[in-house]
Coordinates of C-alpha atoms in Angstrom, one line a residue:
D18 CA 5.1 -4.0 -1.5
S19 CA 7.2 -1.7 -3.7
L20 CA 9.3 -0.1 -0.7
T21 CA 10.6 -3.8 -0.2
A22 CA 10.6 -5.0 -3.6
G23 CA 13.2 -2.3 -4.9
Y24 CA 10.8 -0.5 -7.2
G25 CA 12.8 1.5 -9.8
L26 CA 16.1 0.2 -8.7
Q27 CA 18.8 -2.1 -10.2
R28 CA 18.7 -5.6 -8.7
G29 CA 20.6 -5.9 -5.5
L30 CA 19.9 -2.3 -4.4
G31 CA 16.7 -2.8 -2.8
F32 CA 15.8 -3.0 0.7
A33 CA 16.5 -6.9 1.2
P34 CA 19.9 -6.9 -0.3
Q35 CA 20.9 -3.5 1.5
L36 CA 19.5 -5.0 5.0
Q37 CA 21.2 -8.3 4.5
D38 CA 24.4 -6.5 3.7
A39 CA 24.0 -4.3 6.8
L40 CA 23.3 -7.2 9.2
R41 CA 26.3 -9.0 8.1
R42 CA 28.4 -5.9 8.6
N43 CA 27.1 -6.1 12.1
G44 CA 27.8 -9.6 12.6
V45 CA 24.6 -11.2 11.8
P46 CA 24.8 -13.8 9.3
A47 CA 21.6 -13.3 7.9
R48 CA 19.8 -14.3 4.6
V49 CA 17.1 -11.8 4.1
I50 CA 14.4 -12.8 1.6
D51 CA 12.6 -10.1 -0.2
G52 CA 8.7 -10.9 -0.1
G53 CA 7.8 -7.7 -1.5
V54 CA 5.5 -7.4 -4.6
S55 CA 5.0 -3.9 -6.0
G56 CA 1.3 -2.5 -5.9
N57 CA 0.4 -5.0 -3.2
T58 CA -2.2 -4.1 -0.8
T59 CA -2.4 -5.6 2.8
G60 CA -5.1 -7.7 1.3
Q61 CA -3.2 -9.1 -1.6
A62 CA -0.2 -9.9 0.8
R63 CA -2.7 -11.6 3.0
A64 CA -3.8 -13.8 0.3
R65 CA -0.5 -15.0 -0.6
L66 CA 1.0 -15.2 2.7
Q67 CA 0.3 -19.1 3.5
W68 CA 1.7 -20.4 0.2
T69 CA 4.7 -18.1 0.3
L70 CA 5.3 -19.2 3.9
D71 CA 4.6 -22.9 2.9
G72 CA 7.3 -22.7 0.0
L73 CA 10.0 -21.7 2.2
D74 CA 13.0 -24.0 2.8
R75 CA 13.1 -23.3 6.5
K76 CA 11.3 -21.1 9.0
P77 CA 12.3 -17.5 9.1
D78 CA 13.9 -16.3 12.3
L79 CA 12.0 -12.9 11.8
A80 CA 9.3 -11.5 9.5
I81 CA 9.3 -7.7 8.9
V82 CA 6.0 -6.7 7.7
A83 CA 6.1 -3.5 5.8
L84 CA 2.8 -3.0 4.2
G85 CA 0.0 -0.6 4.2
G86 CA 1.2 2.3 1.7
N87 CA -0.9 1.2 -1.0
D88 CA -3.9 0.8 1.2
M89 CA -3.4 4.5 2.3
L90 CA -2.7 5.7 -1.3
R91 CA -5.9 4.2 -2.7
G92 CA -7.9 5.3 0.6
L93 CA -9.1 1.7 1.4
P94 CA -11.0 1.4 4.5
T95 CA -8.8 1.5 7.3
R96 CA -11.1 -1.5 9.2
Q97 CA -10.0 -3.5 6.2
T98 CA -6.2 -2.6 6.3
R99 CA -6.3 -3.2 10.0
A100 CA -8.1 -6.7 9.7
D101 CA -5.6 -7.8 7.0
M102 CA -2.7 -6.8 9.0
D103 CA -3.8 -8.4 12.1
A104 CA -4.4 -11.7 10.2
I105 CA -0.9 -11.3 8.6
V106 CA 0.9 -10.9 11.9
A107 CA -1.2 -13.6 13.5
E108 CA -0.3 -16.1 11.1
F109 CA 3.4 -15.4 11.3
R110 CA 3.1 -15.6 15.2
R111 CA 1.1 -19.0 15.0
R112 CA 3.9 -20.3 13.2
G113 CA 6.3 -19.2 15.9
I114 CA 7.9 -16.4 13.7
K115 CA 9.1 -13.5 15.5
V116 CA 7.4 -10.1 13.7
L117 CA 8.7 -6.8 13.3
V118 CA 6.0 -4.4 12.1
A119 CA 7.4 -1.5 10.1
G120 CA 4.4 1.0 10.3
M121 CA 3.3 3.5 7.8
L122 CA 1.8 6.9 8.3
A123 CA -0.8 8.5 6.3
S124 CA -0.1 11.4 3.8
P125 CA -1.5 14.5 5.4
N126 CA -3.6 15.0 2.2
M127 CA -5.6 12.0 3.1
G128 CA -7.4 14.2 5.8
P129 CA -7.1 14.2 9.8
Q130 CA -9.9 11.5 10.2
F131 CA -8.4 9.0 7.7
G132 CA -4.9 9.9 9.1
A133 CA -5.7 9.3 12.8
E134 CA -7.5 6.0 12.0
F135 CA -4.9 4.7 9.5
N136 CA -1.8 5.7 11.8
S137 CA -3.3 3.9 14.6
I138 CA -3.4 0.6 12.8
F139 CA 0.2 -0.5 13.2
P140 CA 0.9 0.1 16.9
A141 CA -2.4 -1.5 17.7
V142 CA -1.7 -4.6 15.4
A143 CA 1.9 -5.1 16.9
S144 CA 0.7 -4.4 20.6
R145 CA -2.3 -7.1 20.1
N146 CA 0.1 -9.6 18.4
G147 CA 3.0 -9.2 20.7
A148 CA 5.0 -8.1 17.8
D149 CA 7.7 -5.4 17.8
L150 CA 7.0 -2.1 16.3
Y151 CA 9.3 0.3 14.1
P152 CA 6.9 3.3 13.8
F153 CA 7.5 4.6 10.4
F154 CA 9.1 2.5 7.7
L155 CA 10.0 5.6 5.8
A156 CA 11.2 7.6 8.6
N157 CA 13.5 10.5 7.5
V158 CA 13.1 9.7 3.8
A159 CA 9.4 10.4 3.1
G160 CA 9.0 13.9 1.6
V161 CA 13.0 14.4 1.2
R162 CA 13.2 14.9 -2.6
S163 CA 17.0 13.9 -2.8
L164 CA 16.3 10.3 -1.2
N165 CA 13.1 9.4 -3.7
L166 CA 12.7 8.6 -7.3
P167 CA 11.5 11.4 -9.5
D168 CA 8.0 10.0 -8.5
G169 CA 8.4 11.2 -5.1
V170 CA 7.0 8.1 -3.6
H171 CA 9.5 5.3 -4.1
P172 CA 13.0 5.8 -2.3
N173 CA 16.2 5.7 -4.4
F174 CA 19.5 3.7 -3.3
Q175 CA 20.3 6.4 -0.8
G176 CA 16.8 6.6 0.5
I177 CA 16.8 2.7 1.0
K178 CA 20.1 3.0 2.8
R179 CA 18.7 5.5 5.1
M180 CA 15.6 3.4 5.7
V181 CA 18.2 0.2 6.6
T182 CA 20.0 2.5 8.8
G183 CA 16.8 3.7 10.6
I184 CA 15.4 0.0 11.1
L185 CA 18.5 -1.9 11.6
P186 CA 18.8 -1.6 15.3
S187 CA 15.1 -2.8 15.8
V188 CA 15.9 -5.6 13.6
I189 CA 19.0 -7.0 15.4
S190 CA 17.0 -6.4 18.5
A191 CA 14.2 -8.5 17.4
L192 CA 16.6 -11.3 16.3
D193 CA 18.1 -11.1 19.6
R194 CA 15.1 -11.7 21.8
E195 CA 13.4 -15.0 22.3
N196 CA 10.2 -15.9 20.8

Protein backbone atom coordinates (compact mmCIF):
# COMPACT_ATOMS: atom_id res chain seq x y z
CA ASP A 1 0.00 0.00 0.00
CA SER A 2 1.10 3.63 0.35
CA LEU A 3 3.52 2.76 3.16
CA THR A 4 5.71 0.87 0.70
CA ALA A 5 4.78 2.89 -2.39
CA GLY A 6 6.44 6.01 -0.98
CA TYR A 7 3.32 8.14 -0.80
CA GLY A 8 4.19 11.85 -0.67
CA LEU A 9 7.93 11.27 -1.16
CA GLN A 10 10.17 11.98 -4.11
CA ARG A 11 11.07 9.02 -6.28
CA GLY A 12 13.86 6.97 -4.72
CA LEU A 13 13.09 7.97 -1.12
CA GLY A 14 10.42 5.40 -0.31
CA PHE A 15 10.63 2.12 1.55
CA ALA A 16 11.90 -0.14 -1.26
CA PRO A 17 14.84 2.05 -2.33
CA GLN A 18 15.84 2.75 1.28
CA LEU A 19 15.63 -0.96 2.16
CA GLN A 20 17.70 -1.86 -0.89
CA ASP A 21 20.36 0.68 0.10
CA ALA A 22 20.42 -0.60 3.69
CA LEU A 23 20.73 -4.22 2.56
CA ARG A 24 23.61 -3.36 0.25
CA ARG A 25 25.38 -1.44 3.03
CA ASN A 26 25.10 -4.65 5.04
CA GLY A 27 26.65 -6.79 2.32
CA VAL A 28 23.42 -8.13 0.83
CA PRO A 29 23.42 -7.46 -2.94
CA ALA A 30 19.64 -7.17 -3.08
CA ARG A 31 17.31 -5.73 -5.65
CA VAL A 32 14.13 -4.63 -3.87
CA ILE A 33 11.05 -4.34 -6.05
CA ASP A 34 8.25 -2.10 -4.80
CA GLY A 35 4.90 -3.80 -5.31
CA GLY A 36 2.99 -1.24 -3.26
CA VAL A 37 -0.02 0.63 -4.63
CA SER A 38 -1.31 3.56 -2.58
CA GLY A 39 -4.76 2.98 -1.21
CA ASN A 40 -4.76 -0.78 -1.69
CA THR A 41 -6.59 -3.00 0.72
CA THR A 42 -5.55 -6.60 1.26
CA GLY A 43 -8.35 -7.61 -1.11
CA GLN A 44 -7.06 -5.37 -3.89
CA ALA A 45 -3.51 -6.64 -3.38
CA ARG A 46 -4.79 -10.22 -3.45
CA ALA A 47 -6.60 -9.55 -6.72
CA ARG A 48 -3.41 -8.39 -8.44
CA LEU A 49 -0.96 -10.82 -6.83
CA GLN A 50 -0.93 -13.58 -9.45
CA TRP A 51 -0.38 -11.32 -12.46
CA THR A 52 2.22 -9.33 -10.52
CA LEU A 53 4.21 -12.47 -9.72
CA ASP A 54 3.75 -13.88 -13.22
CA GLY A 55 5.22 -10.65 -14.63
CA LEU A 56 8.52 -10.87 -12.73
CA ASP A 57 11.67 -11.91 -14.56
CA ARG A 58 12.71 -14.22 -11.69
CA LYS A 59 11.30 -15.68 -8.51
CA PRO A 60 11.92 -13.42 -5.50
CA ASP A 61 14.05 -14.70 -2.64
CA LEU A 62 11.72 -13.02 -0.14
CA ALA A 63 8.36 -11.27 -0.14
CA ILE A 64 7.60 -8.67 2.50
CA VAL A 65 3.83 -8.54 2.89
CA ALA A 66 3.06 -5.13 4.38
CA LEU A 67 -0.67 -4.62 4.08
CA GLY A 68 -3.71 -4.00 6.25
CA GLY A 69 -3.48 -0.31 7.07
CA ASN A 70 -6.20 0.64 4.59
CA ASP A 71 -8.41 -2.24 5.73
CA MET A 72 -8.10 -0.92 9.29
CA LEU A 73 -8.71 2.72 8.38
CA ARG A 74 -11.82 1.74 6.41
CA GLY A 75 -13.06 -0.52 9.19
CA LEU A 76 -13.33 -3.50 6.84
CA PRO A 77 -14.45 -6.77 8.41
CA THR A 78 -11.46 -8.41 10.09
CA ARG A 79 -12.48 -11.85 8.81
CA GLN A 80 -12.06 -10.56 5.24
CA THR A 81 -8.66 -9.00 5.98
CA ARG A 82 -7.58 -12.28 7.58
CA ALA A 83 -8.79 -14.33 4.58
CA ASP A 84 -7.04 -12.02 2.11
CA MET A 85 -3.78 -12.03 4.10
CA ASP A 86 -3.95 -15.83 4.38
CA ALA A 87 -4.45 -16.17 0.62
CA ILE A 88 -1.61 -13.77 -0.19
CA VAL A 89 0.92 -15.43 2.09
CA ALA A 90 -0.21 -18.91 1.02
CA GLU A 91 0.30 -18.01 -2.65
CA PHE A 92 3.87 -16.88 -2.01
CA ARG A 93 4.56 -20.05 -0.03
CA ARG A 94 2.94 -22.20 -2.76
CA ARG A 95 5.45 -20.71 -5.18
CA GLY A 96 8.35 -21.47 -2.84
CA ILE A 97 8.93 -17.83 -1.88
CA LYS A 98 9.89 -17.00 1.71
CA VAL A 99 7.59 -14.50 3.38
CA LEU A 100 8.06 -11.84 6.03
CA VAL A 101 4.71 -10.53 7.27
CA ALA A 102 5.05 -6.89 8.34
CA GLY A 103 2.21 -6.56 10.80
CA MET A 104 -0.12 -3.66 11.35
CA LEU A 105 -1.89 -2.57 14.52
CA ALA A 106 -5.31 -1.00 14.78
CA SER A 107 -5.61 2.61 15.78
CA PRO A 108 -7.02 2.88 19.32
CA ASN A 109 -9.99 4.88 18.04
CA MET A 110 -11.23 1.75 16.21
CA GLY A 111 -12.38 0.34 19.56
CA PRO A 112 -11.16 -2.54 21.71
CA GLN A 113 -13.07 -5.35 19.98
CA PHE A 114 -12.01 -4.35 16.48
CA GLY A 115 -8.47 -3.74 17.74
CA ALA A 116 -8.16 -7.16 19.34
CA GLU A 117 -9.53 -8.91 16.25
CA PHE A 118 -7.42 -6.88 13.82
CA ASN A 119 -4.18 -7.07 15.81
CA SER A 120 -4.40 -10.88 15.97
CA ILE A 121 -4.51 -11.24 12.17
CA PHE A 122 -0.84 -10.83 11.37
CA PRO A 123 0.73 -13.15 13.97
CA ALA A 124 -1.91 -15.80 13.17
CA VAL A 125 -1.38 -15.57 9.40
CA ALA A 126 2.40 -15.76 9.77
CA SER A 127 2.19 -18.73 12.13
CA ARG A 128 -0.36 -20.63 10.04
CA ASN A 129 1.67 -20.20 6.86
CA GLY A 130 5.18 -20.74 8.22
CA ALA A 131 6.15 -17.12 7.54
CA ASP A 132 8.36 -14.81 9.57
CA LEU A 133 6.71 -11.94 11.43
CA TYR A 134 7.81 -8.38 12.03
CA PRO A 135 5.08 -7.39 14.52
CA PHE A 136 4.45 -3.74 13.59
CA PHE A 137 5.59 -2.20 10.32
CA LEU A 138 5.24 1.35 11.72
CA ALA A 139 7.06 0.62 15.00
CA ASN A 140 8.54 3.80 16.51
CA VAL A 141 7.06 5.87 13.66
CA ALA A 142 3.27 5.80 14.13
CA GLY A 143 2.13 8.78 16.13
CA VAL A 144 5.52 10.53 16.02
CA ARG A 145 4.71 13.86 14.37
CA SER A 146 8.29 14.59 13.25
CA LEU A 147 8.47 11.26 11.38
CA ASN A 148 5.26 11.68 9.42
CA LEU A 149 3.93 13.85 6.64
CA PRO A 150 1.48 16.58 7.65
CA ASP A 151 -1.40 14.09 7.24
CA GLY A 152 -0.09 12.27 10.33
CA VAL A 153 -0.54 8.89 8.63
CA HIS A 154 2.24 8.52 6.07
CA PRO A 155 5.91 8.45 7.07
CA ASN A 156 8.27 11.11 5.74
CA PHE A 157 11.82 10.29 4.61
CA GLN A 158 13.08 10.07 8.20
CA GLY A 159 10.10 7.93 9.17
CA ILE A 160 10.80 5.49 6.33
CA LYS A 161 14.45 5.46 7.38
CA ARG A 162 13.41 4.44 10.91
CA MET A 163 11.05 1.76 9.51
CA VAL A 164 13.89 0.33 7.44
CA THR A 165 16.23 0.34 10.44
CA GLY A 166 13.60 -1.52 12.45
CA ILE A 167 12.76 -4.22 9.92
CA LEU A 168 16.27 -4.69 8.49
CA PRO A 169 17.42 -7.41 10.95
CA SER A 170 14.24 -9.40 10.24
CA VAL A 171 14.77 -9.10 6.48
CA ILE A 172 18.40 -10.20 6.70
CA SER A 173 17.45 -13.11 8.97
CA ALA A 174 14.67 -14.23 6.61
CA LEU A 175 17.02 -14.06 3.62
CA ASP A 176 19.63 -16.13 5.46
CA ARG A 177 17.25 -18.98 6.28
CA GLU A 178 16.53 -21.90 4.01
CA ASN A 179 13.02 -22.05 2.59
